[in-house]
PDB file of C-alpha atoms in Angstrom:
ATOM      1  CA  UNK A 180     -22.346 -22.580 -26.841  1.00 55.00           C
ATOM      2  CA  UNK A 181     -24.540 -25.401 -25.136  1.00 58.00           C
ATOM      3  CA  UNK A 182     -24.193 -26.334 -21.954  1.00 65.00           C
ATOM      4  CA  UNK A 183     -25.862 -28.827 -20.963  1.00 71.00           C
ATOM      5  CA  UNK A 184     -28.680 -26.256 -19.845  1.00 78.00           C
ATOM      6  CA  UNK A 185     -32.345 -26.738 -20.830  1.00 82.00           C
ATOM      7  CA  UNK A 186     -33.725 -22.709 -21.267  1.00 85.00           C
ATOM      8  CA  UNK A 187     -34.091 -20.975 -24.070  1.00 86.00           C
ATOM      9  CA  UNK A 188     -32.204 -18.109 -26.078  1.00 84.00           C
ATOM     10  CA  UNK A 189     -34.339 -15.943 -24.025  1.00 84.00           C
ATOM     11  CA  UNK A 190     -33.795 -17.594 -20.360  1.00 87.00           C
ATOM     12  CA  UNK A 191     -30.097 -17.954 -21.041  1.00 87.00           C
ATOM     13  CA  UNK A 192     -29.815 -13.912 -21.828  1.00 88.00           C
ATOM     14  CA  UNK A 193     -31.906 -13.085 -18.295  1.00 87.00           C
ATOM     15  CA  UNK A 194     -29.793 -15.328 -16.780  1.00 89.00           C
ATOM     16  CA  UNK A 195     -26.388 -14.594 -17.689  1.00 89.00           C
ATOM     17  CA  UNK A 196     -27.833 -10.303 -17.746  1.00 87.00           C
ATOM     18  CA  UNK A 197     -28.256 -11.325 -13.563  1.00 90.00           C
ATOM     19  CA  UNK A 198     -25.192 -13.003 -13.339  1.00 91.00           C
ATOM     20  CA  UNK A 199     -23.587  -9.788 -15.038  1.00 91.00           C
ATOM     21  CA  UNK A 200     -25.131  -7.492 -12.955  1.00 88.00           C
ATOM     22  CA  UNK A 201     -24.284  -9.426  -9.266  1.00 90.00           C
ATOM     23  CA  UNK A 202     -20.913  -8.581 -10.492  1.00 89.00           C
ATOM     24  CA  UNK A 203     -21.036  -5.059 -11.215  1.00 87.00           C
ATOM     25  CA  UNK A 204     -23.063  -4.701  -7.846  1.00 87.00           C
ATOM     26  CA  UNK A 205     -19.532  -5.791  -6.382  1.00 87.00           C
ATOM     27  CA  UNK A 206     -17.372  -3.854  -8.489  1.00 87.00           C
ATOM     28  CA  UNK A 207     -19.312  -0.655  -8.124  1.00 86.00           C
ATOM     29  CA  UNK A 208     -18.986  -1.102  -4.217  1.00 87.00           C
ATOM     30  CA  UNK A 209     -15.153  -1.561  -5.059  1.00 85.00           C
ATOM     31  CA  UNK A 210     -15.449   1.835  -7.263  1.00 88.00           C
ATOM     32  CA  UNK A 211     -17.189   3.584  -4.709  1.00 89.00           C
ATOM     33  CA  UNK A 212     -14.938   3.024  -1.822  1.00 89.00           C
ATOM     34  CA  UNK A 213     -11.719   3.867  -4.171  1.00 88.00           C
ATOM     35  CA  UNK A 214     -12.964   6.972  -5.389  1.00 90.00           C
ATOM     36  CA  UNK A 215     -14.555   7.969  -2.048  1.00 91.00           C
ATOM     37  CA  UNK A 216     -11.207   7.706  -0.999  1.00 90.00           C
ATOM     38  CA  UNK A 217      -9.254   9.386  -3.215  1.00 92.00           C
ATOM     39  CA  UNK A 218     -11.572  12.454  -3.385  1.00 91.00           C
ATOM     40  CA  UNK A 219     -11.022  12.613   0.053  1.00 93.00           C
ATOM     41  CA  UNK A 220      -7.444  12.792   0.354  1.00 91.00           C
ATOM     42  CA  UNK A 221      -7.251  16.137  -1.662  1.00 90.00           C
ATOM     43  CA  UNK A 222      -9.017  18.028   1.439  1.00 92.00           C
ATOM     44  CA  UNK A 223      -6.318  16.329   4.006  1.00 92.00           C
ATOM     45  CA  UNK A 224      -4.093  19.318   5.598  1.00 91.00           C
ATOM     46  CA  UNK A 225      -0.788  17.111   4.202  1.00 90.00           C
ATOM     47  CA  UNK A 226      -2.005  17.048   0.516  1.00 93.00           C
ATOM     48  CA  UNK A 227       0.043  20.650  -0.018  1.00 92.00           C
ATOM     49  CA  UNK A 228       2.852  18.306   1.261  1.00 93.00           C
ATOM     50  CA  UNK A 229       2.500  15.954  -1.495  1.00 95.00           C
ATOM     51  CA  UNK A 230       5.403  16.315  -4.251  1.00 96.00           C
ATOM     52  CA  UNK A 231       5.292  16.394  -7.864  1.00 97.00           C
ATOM     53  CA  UNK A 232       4.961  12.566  -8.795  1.00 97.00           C
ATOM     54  CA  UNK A 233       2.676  12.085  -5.922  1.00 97.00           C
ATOM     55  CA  UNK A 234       0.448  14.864  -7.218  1.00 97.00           C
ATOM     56  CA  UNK A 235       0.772  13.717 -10.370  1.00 97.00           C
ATOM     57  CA  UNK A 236      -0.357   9.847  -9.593  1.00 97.00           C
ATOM     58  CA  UNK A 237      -3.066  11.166  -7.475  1.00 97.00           C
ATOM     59  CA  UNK A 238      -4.527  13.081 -10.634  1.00 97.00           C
ATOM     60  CA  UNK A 239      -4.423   9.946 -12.819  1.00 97.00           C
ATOM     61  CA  UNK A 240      -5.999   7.723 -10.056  1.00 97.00           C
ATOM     62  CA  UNK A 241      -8.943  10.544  -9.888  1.00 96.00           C
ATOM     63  CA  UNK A 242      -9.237  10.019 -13.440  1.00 97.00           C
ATOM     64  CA  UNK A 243      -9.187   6.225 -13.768  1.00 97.00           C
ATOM     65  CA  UNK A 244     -11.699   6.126 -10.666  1.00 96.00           C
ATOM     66  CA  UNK A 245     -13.751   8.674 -12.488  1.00 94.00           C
ATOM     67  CA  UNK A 246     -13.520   6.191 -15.599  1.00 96.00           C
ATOM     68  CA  UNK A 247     -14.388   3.031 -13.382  1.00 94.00           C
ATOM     69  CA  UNK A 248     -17.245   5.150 -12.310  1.00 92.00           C
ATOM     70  CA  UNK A 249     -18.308   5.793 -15.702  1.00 93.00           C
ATOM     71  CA  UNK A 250     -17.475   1.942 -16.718  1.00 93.00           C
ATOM     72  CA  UNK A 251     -19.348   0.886 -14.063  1.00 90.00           C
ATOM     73  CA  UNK A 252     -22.610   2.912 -14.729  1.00 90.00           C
ATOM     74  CA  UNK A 253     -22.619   2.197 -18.943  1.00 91.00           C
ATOM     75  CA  UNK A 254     -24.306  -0.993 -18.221  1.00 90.00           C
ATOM     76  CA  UNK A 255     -26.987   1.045 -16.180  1.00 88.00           C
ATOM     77  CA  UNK A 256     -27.769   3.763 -19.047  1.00 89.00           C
ATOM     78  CA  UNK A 257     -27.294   1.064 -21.623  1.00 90.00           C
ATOM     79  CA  UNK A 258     -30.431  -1.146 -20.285  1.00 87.00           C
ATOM     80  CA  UNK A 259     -32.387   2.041 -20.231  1.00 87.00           C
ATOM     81  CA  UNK A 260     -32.094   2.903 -23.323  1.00 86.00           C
ATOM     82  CA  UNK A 261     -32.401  -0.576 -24.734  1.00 82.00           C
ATOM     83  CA  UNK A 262     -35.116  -1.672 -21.871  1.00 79.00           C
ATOM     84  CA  UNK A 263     -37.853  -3.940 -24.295  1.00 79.00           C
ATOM     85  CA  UNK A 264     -36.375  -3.667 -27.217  1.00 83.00           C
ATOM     86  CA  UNK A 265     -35.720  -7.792 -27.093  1.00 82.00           C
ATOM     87  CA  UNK A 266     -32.087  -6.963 -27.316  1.00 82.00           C
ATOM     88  CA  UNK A 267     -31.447  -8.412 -24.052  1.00 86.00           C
ATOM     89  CA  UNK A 268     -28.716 -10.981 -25.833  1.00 87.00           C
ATOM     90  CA  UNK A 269     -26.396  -7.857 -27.430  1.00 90.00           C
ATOM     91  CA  UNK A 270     -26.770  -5.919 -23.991  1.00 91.00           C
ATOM     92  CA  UNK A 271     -25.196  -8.826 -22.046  1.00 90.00           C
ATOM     93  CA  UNK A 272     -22.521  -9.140 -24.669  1.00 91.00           C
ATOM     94  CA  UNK A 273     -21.727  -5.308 -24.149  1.00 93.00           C
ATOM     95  CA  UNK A 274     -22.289  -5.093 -20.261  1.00 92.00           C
ATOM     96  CA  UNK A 275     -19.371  -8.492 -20.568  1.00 92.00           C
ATOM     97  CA  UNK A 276     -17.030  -6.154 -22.332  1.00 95.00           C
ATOM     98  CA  UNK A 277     -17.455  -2.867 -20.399  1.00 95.00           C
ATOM     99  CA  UNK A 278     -16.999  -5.293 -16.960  1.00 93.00           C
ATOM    100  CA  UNK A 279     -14.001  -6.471 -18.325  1.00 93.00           C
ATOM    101  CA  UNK A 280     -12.642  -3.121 -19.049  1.00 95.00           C
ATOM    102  CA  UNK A 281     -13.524  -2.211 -15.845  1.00 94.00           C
ATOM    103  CA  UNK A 282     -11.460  -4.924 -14.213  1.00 92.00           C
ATOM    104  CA  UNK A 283      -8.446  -3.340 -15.492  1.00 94.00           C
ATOM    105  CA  UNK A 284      -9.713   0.141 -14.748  1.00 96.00           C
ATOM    106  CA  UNK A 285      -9.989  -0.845 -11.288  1.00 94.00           C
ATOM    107  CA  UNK A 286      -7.170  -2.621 -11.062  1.00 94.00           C
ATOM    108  CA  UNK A 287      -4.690  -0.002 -11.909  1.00 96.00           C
ATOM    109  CA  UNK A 288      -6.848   2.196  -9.645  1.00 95.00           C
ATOM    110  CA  UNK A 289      -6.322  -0.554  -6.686  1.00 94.00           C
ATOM    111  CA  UNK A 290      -2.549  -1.123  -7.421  1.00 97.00           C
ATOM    112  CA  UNK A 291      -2.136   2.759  -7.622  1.00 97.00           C
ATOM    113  CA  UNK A 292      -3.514   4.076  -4.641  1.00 95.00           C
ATOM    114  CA  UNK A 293      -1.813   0.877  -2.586  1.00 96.00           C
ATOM    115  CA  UNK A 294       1.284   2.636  -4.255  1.00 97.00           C
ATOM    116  CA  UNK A 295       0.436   6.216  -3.592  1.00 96.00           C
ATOM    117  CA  UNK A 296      -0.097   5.347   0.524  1.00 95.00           C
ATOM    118  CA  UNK A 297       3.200   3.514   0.303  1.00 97.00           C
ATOM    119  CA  UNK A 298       5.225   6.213  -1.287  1.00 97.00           C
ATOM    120  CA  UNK A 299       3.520   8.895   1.085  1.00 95.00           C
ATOM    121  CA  UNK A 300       3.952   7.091   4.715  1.00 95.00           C
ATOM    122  CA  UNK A 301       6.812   4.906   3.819  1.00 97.00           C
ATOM    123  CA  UNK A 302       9.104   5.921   1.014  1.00 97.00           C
ATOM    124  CA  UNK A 303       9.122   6.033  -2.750  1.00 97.00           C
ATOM    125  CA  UNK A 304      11.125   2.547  -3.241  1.00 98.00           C
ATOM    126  CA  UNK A 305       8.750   0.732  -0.738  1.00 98.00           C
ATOM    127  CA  UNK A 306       5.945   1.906  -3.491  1.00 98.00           C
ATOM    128  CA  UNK A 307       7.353   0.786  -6.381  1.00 98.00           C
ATOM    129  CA  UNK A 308       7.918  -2.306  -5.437  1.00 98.00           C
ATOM    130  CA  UNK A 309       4.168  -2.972  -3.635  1.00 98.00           C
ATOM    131  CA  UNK A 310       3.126  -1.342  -7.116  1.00 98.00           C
ATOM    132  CA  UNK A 311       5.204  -4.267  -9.216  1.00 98.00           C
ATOM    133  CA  UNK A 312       3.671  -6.746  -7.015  1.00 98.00           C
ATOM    134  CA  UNK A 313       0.455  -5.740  -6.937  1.00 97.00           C
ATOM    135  CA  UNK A 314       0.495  -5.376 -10.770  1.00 97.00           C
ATOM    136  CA  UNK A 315       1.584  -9.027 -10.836  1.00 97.00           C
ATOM    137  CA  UNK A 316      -0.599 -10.255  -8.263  1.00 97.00           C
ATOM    138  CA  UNK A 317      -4.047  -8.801 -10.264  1.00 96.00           C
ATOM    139  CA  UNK A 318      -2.883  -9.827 -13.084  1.00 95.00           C
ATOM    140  CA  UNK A 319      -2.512 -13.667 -11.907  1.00 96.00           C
ATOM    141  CA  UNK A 320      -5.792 -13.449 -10.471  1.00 94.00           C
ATOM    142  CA  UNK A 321      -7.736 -12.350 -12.961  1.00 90.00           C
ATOM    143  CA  UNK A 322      -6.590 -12.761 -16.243  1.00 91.00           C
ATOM    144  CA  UNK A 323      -3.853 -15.894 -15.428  1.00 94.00           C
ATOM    145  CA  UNK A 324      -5.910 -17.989 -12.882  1.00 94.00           C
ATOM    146  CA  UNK A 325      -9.234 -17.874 -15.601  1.00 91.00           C
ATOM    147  CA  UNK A 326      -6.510 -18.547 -18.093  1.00 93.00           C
ATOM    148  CA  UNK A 327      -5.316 -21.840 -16.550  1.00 93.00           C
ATOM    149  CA  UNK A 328      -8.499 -22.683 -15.609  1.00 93.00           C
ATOM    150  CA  UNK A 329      -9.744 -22.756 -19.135  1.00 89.00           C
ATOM    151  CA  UNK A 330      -6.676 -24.477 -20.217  1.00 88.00           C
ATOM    152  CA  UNK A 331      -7.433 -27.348 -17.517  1.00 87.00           C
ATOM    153  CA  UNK A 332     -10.839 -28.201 -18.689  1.00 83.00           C
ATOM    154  CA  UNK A 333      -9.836 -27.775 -22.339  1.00 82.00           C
ATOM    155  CA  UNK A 334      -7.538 -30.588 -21.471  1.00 82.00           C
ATOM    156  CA  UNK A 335      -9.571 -32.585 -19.492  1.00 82.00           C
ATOM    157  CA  UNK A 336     -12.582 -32.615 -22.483  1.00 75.00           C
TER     158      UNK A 336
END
């Protein structure tokens, strides 16, 4: 779709391909730290304290960082593979739909440990309810806020 930008098919691709990847920079940082975390927390003394649902959250958040991880790097493998094959166009459409995934990868991986901290040095209640909020509050921010936003200058035009 035009944008008032004068490049090519060619310079539009690079450019949106560096936009892309500024992102993931940020989001693998993110990733990182989360998962850095988490596989920390199962060499702690208290982990053996930990009860059933605790354990069990902790495994899922393991294996949605591990995904993130994996989300995070497809864009990585993908340009190698594809590196000047002038398909630069279908790897930014791709690298677009693995980020986005990745947003809600990370997400639940945010929201999650947030709860998982909560539930272990307050209580179980106190969790939940930072885990509804925090579900609500990414949510808002990155699929509602982008949402309005579009419907604003849809209205505007």
């Amino acid at each position: 779709m035009p944008d008032g930008r004068d490049e090519t098919p060619d310079e539009r691709a690079d450019r949106n391909w560096e936009e892309l990847m500024q992102e993931l920079r940020v989001m693998q940082t993110g990733t990182q730290i989360l998962t850095g975390f988490l596989l920390a927390v199962a060499f702690q003394p208290r982990f053996a304290e930990l009860d059933d649902v605790q354990r069990s959250l902790y495994v899922v958040l393991v294996l949605l960082a591990a995904a993130a991880t994996a989300l995070a790097l497809a864009p990585v493998g993908l340009h190698r593979m594809l590196f000047a094959q002038r398909r630069k166009p279908e790897l930014v459409r791709m690298t677009s739909r693995l980020l986005k995934a990745n947003l809600i990868v990370v997400g639940a991986v945010t929201v999650g440990v947030t709860a998982l901290i909560l539930d272990v040095t307050i209580d179980r209640t106190s969790a939940l309810i930072a885990a509804g909020i925090g579900v609500v509050v990414v949510f808002a921010l990155w699929a509602g806020l982008p949402l309005m936003m579009r419907s604003r200058e849809r209205d505007r035009r």
